[in-house]
Amino acid sequence: MLRRLLGMIPTLAVISVLVFTVIQLPEGDIVTSTLDRLSATGVEMSDERVRNLRAQYNLDQPIPVQYLSWIGNFITGDMGFSYLYARPVNELVWERLGYTLLVTVGALLFTWLLALPIGIYSAVRQYSVADYAFTTAGLIGLATPNFLIALILMYLGYTWFGLSFGGLFSPEYLNAPWSWARFVDLLAHLWIPVIVIGTSGMAITMRLMRANLLDELRKPYVTTARAKGVPPLKLLLKYPVRIAINPFISTIGLLLPALISGEAIVGVVLNLPTTGPLLVQSLITQDMYLAGSLIMLLSVLTVVGMLLSDLLLAWVDPRIRHERA
Amino acid sequence: MSEPLLTVKDLVVEFRTELGAVRALDEVSFDVPRDCITAVVGESGSGKTVTGNSIMRLLPESAQSSGEIVLRPGDEEPISISSLTERDPRLLDLRGGLVSMVFQEPMTALSPVHRIGDQVAEAVLCHRRVSRETAWDEAAAMLEQVGLTDVERRMRMYPFEFSGGMRQRVIIAMALICHPQLLICDEPTTALDVTIQAEILVLIRSLQRKLRNSVLFITHDLGVVAQIADRVVVMHDGKVVESGSVRQVLKSPRHPYSIHLLASMPGARTREFSQ
Amino acid sequence: MSELDQLSPGRLAWLRFRRHRLAMIAGGVLVFLYLLALLCEFISPYTPEQRNARAINAPPMEIRFFDADGRFHLRPFVYGLDLTIDPDTWMREYRDDTGTRFELRFFAEGEPYRMWGIFPADRHLFGVEQAGGEYFHWFGTDSLGRDMFTRVLHGARVSLSIGIVGVGLTLFLGVLLGGFAGYLGGIADAAVQRMTEVLQSIPTLPLWMALSAALPAAWSPITTYFGVTIILSLFGWTTLARQVRGRFLAMREEDFVVAARLVGANDTRIVFRHMLPSFASHIITTATLAVPAMILGETALSFLGIGLRAPVVSWGVLLQQAQNYQVIVLTPWLLLPGAFIVVTVIAFNLLGDGLRDAADPFSNPGKS
């Protein structure tokens, strides 16, 4: 357990170096790009002020020192300053990260609630018409980019119902304090991004469940249980399904990066108050402190998610618990 | 002797495959008398296992069967197993209740994620309305009967913590816990070490003496037949080629295949050479 | 010996593959799409930047054989468009003008172009008499009056080739790193293993986004194209590397490899002469299944405006025009490139599935 926790640290360290390298890539740095911006509006700064500014951001230091101070600040909760929004990154990200988490976890649950039963059905009724239909639908879902699904939903919503989708709140609740009504409004908006993002993972989850269950159904312990006289439905759910579901807990780790990726782009299309649009904005305007912090936070989220899925798996599967002990 | 417990008559089983129908059993007929061990012997592919699975109605959906399988429980109406529909509630009573089965692969025949005790107790709960505690206690008693020690602790363990021999004892306990009239053992010792094999055979024999049920013992090993069985059915290529008491078949086999089978035993051959 | 025993492994795989009717169809669709992309200058009736001021945001035009009076015409034709502007909403509305018939003809003369950027030409596979002021927009036009059908075909060239080039790079990285990790073992193995683990736990899209946003805006289209392709491959190699590593680990102990080593073959020779060929089919399958991820990645990046940029035309760049719902509601045909993406990805998936079944000597798709 502790070893698993410590194992996260090198992973996160490598990710942080990667992210730092990436945010260093664009030419120039915060100060030069700010200067460019200022000189475009006709404001000139003295060389001394420029030097002071560079010192303030540690830009006069060698790169490794810059990295250490960046990551050091990040760990202590200071994520720097976004000049795009002229506010500390801290103030910008937390609420959005919360909504990202909400949408992502929602999408994960949606994927499972729909895809697992379908996978079970497809396995039990292998090669039936419904089996083929589900497989086809899943394939189409897999092949359609998330943002295209969002666009099509928007189009259909407008032409069929005259609705305009987007955002997580109706205008009147946008800046309102939390209340029951605001919460209901959130739920009324939440299902669209959840479905859109969840669709991409649907096909793979269905297929995996179907294949896993078909494998399990052929195993001798199923016959043993049948020979014992366990009623068919109870047998299906208690034995093979129970075991075929286990690997899915570990696929959280694989699905999560994909879901977070999907959220980033769907957030832009559906205009969600999540991290996605912020990230795109910050990247386009090269607001690299903001971008770096966001990518770092999303990676931490993923790694923690993977850890949780490992723990969960150990909790439900005695074989793995045994190995660890 | 009274009426046999089980009668199999003209049993034909065919499997639909891509290459057309494959006949696994061809008009198989034999009886299983009460209170003794009947062995079904033959090489692999001769249809032994299909016969056992037919009695339990455990054949896959691709199988088509005809013929008659009748079970005559001592105090109840005879049941025609072959004519029960898949949804008949009597089928669930039959499986694990009147007839139960022990399988070849003890390593995979138990669910890896459920505790031993729960798996054995479940058999009780499937057939009688008793509380979980009662079922658990009965399971404990049965596990002790099959020679498991430290039962209360072991019941809380998982199959992967058990050796092959121990698992096979658990499966036997699971099969016998509802006092079935017929126990089908499908090569129960093939996957085990030789020393463990002997222990399990002794266990099956002694439990049969004690419980006075019938055992249908499926094997390819004539040595095992000689050691354990009272009667023997010899199968070859989906057909019954000979049946009778063990003494009669082993001493003076009548069918050419039985003679061949006997001659191929290592012990038999040494005897031939020494003579 | 039966007839079956005498078939070569390759022939056996082909026979198995042919059983997969869907995979065959998918393969056909892909060949067709790639041909379209290869010959896009010739097949498309316009050039991608050519504008038609008389048909801005025009809807797709229907190819007809029967005119409004129900008369049959051997030569297919389209009706010209009649533009009205709603005086209240200022919305443009196009209606078929049944008075003007534009006949379609093969090898029509049109805007001059250079085939593959080399050979000058001005004939297009089909079109209308542009010199006479006729026009034909099968998929409609965008807000600048550019022909969508032409742009979709040109987009196909970029999007489809990025899939192949990207997978080529991925293969190179994956086989190289995975192969040597599996073959050498020890520290090399541990390092590659760690690296794949880390890369697999990062949400790829944000990192792709960051990297491609870092590509200098001043780069030429072709440099950006390769830049984006490299970025896409940079994170795609992990899955393949893992599989290759696993195979190598298993195969290192196999008799034929040991035998090769005993007769004194060196490492490179063993890897490239003995081990790679023995699971080439597996690699081809994985590569086929990896193409869609590349295409979808490019599409997503370009759609967000941080991948390929105009004047490059790719399916993602085309979809970028349809980002808000006013546009989608008024000009839904701008989503047509999306349909091509979906068809391509499905086709690659089906083909990959078919190949996998065909390549696996132990598979039995009939029974599964």
mmCIF file of C-alpha atoms in Angstrom, chain A residues 10-11 14-15 18-19 22 25-27 126-127 139-140 142-145 147-148 151-152 154-155 158-159 163-165 207 214 218 253-254 257-258 260-262 264-265 268-269 276 279-280 283-284 286 288 295 298-299 302-303 306, chain C residues 194 197-207 209-211 213-216 235 296 299-301 303-306 316 319 322-325 328-330 332 335 337-339 341-343 345-346 349-350 353 356 364-368:
data_model
loop_
_atom_site.group_PDB
_atom_site.id
_atom_site.type_symbol
_atom_site.label_atom_id
_atom_site.label_comp_id
_atom_site.label_asym_id
_atom_site.label_seq_id
_atom_site.Cartn_x
_atom_site.Cartn_y
_atom_site.Cartn_z
ATOM 1 C CA PRO A 10 8.714 8.941 -9.720
ATOM 2 C CA THR A 11 5.856 8.798 -12.243
ATOM 3 C CA VAL A 14 8.825 12.360 -14.814
ATOM 4 C CA ILE A 15 5.515 13.855 -15.865
ATOM 5 C CA LEU A 18 7.878 16.549 -19.361
ATOM 6 C CA VAL A 19 5.315 19.230 -18.698
ATOM 7 C CA VAL A 22 6.743 21.438 -22.963
ATOM 8 C CA LEU A 25 9.249 25.025 -25.758
ATOM 9 C CA PRO A 26 7.641 28.136 -27.223
ATOM 10 C CA GLU A 27 10.102 30.803 -28.113
ATOM 11 C CA GLN A 126 -23.845 -14.456 -28.603
ATOM 12 C CA TYR A 127 -24.450 -13.965 -32.344
ATOM 13 C CA LEU A 139 -18.327 0.665 -33.461
ATOM 14 C CA ILE A 140 -20.021 3.796 -34.753
ATOM 15 C CA LEU A 142 -15.981 4.481 -31.296
ATOM 16 C CA ALA A 143 -15.396 5.917 -34.741
ATOM 17 C CA THR A 144 -17.141 9.226 -34.210
ATOM 18 C CA PRO A 145 -14.940 11.873 -32.620
ATOM 19 C CA PHE A 147 -16.716 16.737 -30.667
ATOM 20 C CA LEU A 148 -18.602 15.520 -33.719
ATOM 21 C CA LEU A 151 -21.997 18.950 -32.772
ATOM 22 C CA ILE A 152 -24.565 16.492 -34.089
ATOM 23 C CA MET A 154 -26.444 20.290 -30.869
ATOM 24 C CA TYR A 155 -27.801 20.250 -34.385
ATOM 25 C CA TYR A 158 -31.919 22.661 -32.200
ATOM 26 C CA THR A 159 -33.764 21.382 -35.256
ATOM 27 C CA LEU A 163 -33.017 23.802 -27.782
ATOM 28 C CA SER A 164 -29.603 25.292 -27.577
ATOM 29 C CA PHE A 165 -27.267 23.153 -25.540
ATOM 30 C CA ARG A 207 -16.364 -5.558 -26.299
ATOM 31 C CA LEU A 214 -17.349 -15.447 -22.851
ATOM 32 C CA ARG A 218 -16.323 -21.559 -20.492
ATOM 33 C CA GLY A 253 -6.601 3.644 -15.305
ATOM 34 C CA LEU A 254 -6.795 3.260 -19.083
ATOM 35 C CA PRO A 257 -6.742 9.570 -19.543
ATOM 36 C CA ALA A 258 -9.036 9.027 -22.533
ATOM 37 C CA ILE A 260 -10.031 13.517 -19.578
ATOM 38 C CA SER A 261 -8.758 13.980 -23.124
ATOM 39 C CA GLY A 262 -12.316 13.765 -24.395
ATOM 40 C CA ALA A 264 -10.872 18.749 -22.933
ATOM 41 C CA ILE A 265 -12.287 18.943 -26.434
ATOM 42 C CA VAL A 268 -14.693 23.625 -25.869
ATOM 43 C CA VAL A 269 -17.566 22.661 -28.134
ATOM 44 C CA GLY A 276 -10.714 22.004 -21.235
ATOM 45 C CA LEU A 279 -6.402 24.829 -21.416
ATOM 46 C CA VAL A 280 -7.088 25.512 -25.091
ATOM 47 C CA LEU A 283 -2.259 27.179 -25.141
ATOM 48 C CA ILE A 284 -3.376 29.383 -27.992
ATOM 49 C CA GLN A 286 0.817 30.740 -24.808
ATOM 50 C CA MET A 288 2.325 28.787 -20.149
ATOM 51 C CA ILE A 295 -1.738 19.648 -17.566
ATOM 52 C CA LEU A 298 -4.940 16.625 -14.949
ATOM 53 C CA SER A 299 -2.025 14.186 -14.796
ATOM 54 C CA THR A 302 -5.205 10.511 -13.628
ATOM 55 C CA VAL A 303 -2.446 9.002 -11.524
ATOM 56 C CA MET A 306 -5.236 4.792 -11.257
ATOM 57 C CA ARG C 194 8.917 2.912 -16.815
ATOM 58 C CA GLU C 197 3.987 3.446 -17.851
ATOM 59 C CA VAL C 198 4.449 7.169 -17.393
ATOM 60 C CA LEU C 199 3.357 8.017 -20.911
ATOM 61 C CA GLN C 200 0.267 5.851 -20.610
ATOM 62 C CA SER C 201 -0.847 7.621 -17.471
ATOM 63 C CA ILE C 202 -0.803 11.087 -19.011
ATOM 64 C CA PRO C 203 -3.980 12.264 -20.685
ATOM 65 C CA THR C 204 -2.642 12.436 -24.239
ATOM 66 C CA LEU C 205 -4.816 15.123 -25.744
ATOM 67 C CA PRO C 206 -3.739 17.936 -23.378
ATOM 68 C CA LEU C 207 -0.105 17.062 -23.940
ATOM 69 C CA MET C 209 -2.296 20.186 -27.473
ATOM 70 C CA ALA C 210 0.565 21.728 -25.532
ATOM 71 C CA LEU C 211 3.161 20.366 -27.919
ATOM 72 C CA ALA C 213 0.632 24.787 -29.633
ATOM 73 C CA ALA C 214 4.373 25.122 -29.180
ATOM 74 C CA LEU C 215 4.993 24.609 -32.895
ATOM 75 C CA PRO C 216 6.066 28.000 -34.250
ATOM 76 C CA PHE C 235 2.779 9.082 -27.429
ATOM 77 C CA LEU C 296 -8.797 11.142 -34.772
ATOM 78 C CA THR C 299 -8.783 15.882 -36.394
ATOM 79 C CA ALA C 300 -9.155 16.865 -32.763
ATOM 80 C CA LEU C 301 -6.077 19.084 -32.760
ATOM 81 C CA PHE C 303 -10.516 21.213 -34.907
ATOM 82 C CA LEU C 304 -9.307 23.117 -31.849
ATOM 83 C CA GLY C 305 -7.128 25.298 -34.028
ATOM 84 C CA ILE C 306 -3.814 24.100 -32.626
ATOM 85 C CA GLY C 316 -10.146 18.528 -38.882
ATOM 86 C CA LEU C 319 -14.676 20.840 -39.248
ATOM 87 C CA ALA C 322 -18.477 24.238 -37.774
ATOM 88 C CA GLN C 323 -17.572 25.019 -34.193
ATOM 89 C CA ASN C 324 -20.641 26.833 -32.994
ATOM 90 C CA TYR C 325 -24.173 25.792 -33.330
ATOM 91 C CA ILE C 328 -24.264 23.972 -37.766
ATOM 92 C CA VAL C 329 -27.913 24.879 -37.799
ATOM 93 C CA LEU C 330 -27.612 27.110 -40.862
ATOM 94 C CA PRO C 332 -25.198 21.468 -41.562
ATOM 95 C CA LEU C 335 -20.289 18.467 -40.981
ATOM 96 C CA PRO C 337 -16.088 15.762 -43.474
ATOM 97 C CA GLY C 338 -17.119 14.179 -40.171
ATOM 98 C CA ALA C 339 -18.943 11.435 -42.051
ATOM 99 C CA ILE C 341 -13.836 10.438 -40.627
ATOM 100 C CA VAL C 342 -16.401 8.029 -39.206
ATOM 101 C CA VAL C 343 -16.377 5.810 -42.296
ATOM 102 C CA VAL C 345 -12.214 4.869 -38.734
ATOM 103 C CA ILE C 346 -14.838 2.137 -38.901
ATOM 104 C CA ASN C 349 -11.249 -1.089 -37.269
ATOM 105 C CA LEU C 350 -13.034 -3.775 -39.282
ATOM 106 C CA ASP C 353 -10.198 -7.152 -36.746
ATOM 107 C CA ARG C 356 -6.067 -10.154 -36.493
ATOM 108 C CA ASN C 364 -11.336 -19.860 -34.800
ATOM 109 C CA PRO C 365 -13.732 -17.057 -35.637
ATOM 110 C CA GLY C 366 -16.566 -19.479 -36.361
ATOM 111 C CA LYS C 367 -16.660 -20.712 -32.810
ATOM 112 C CA SER C 368 -14.845 -17.929 -30.971
#
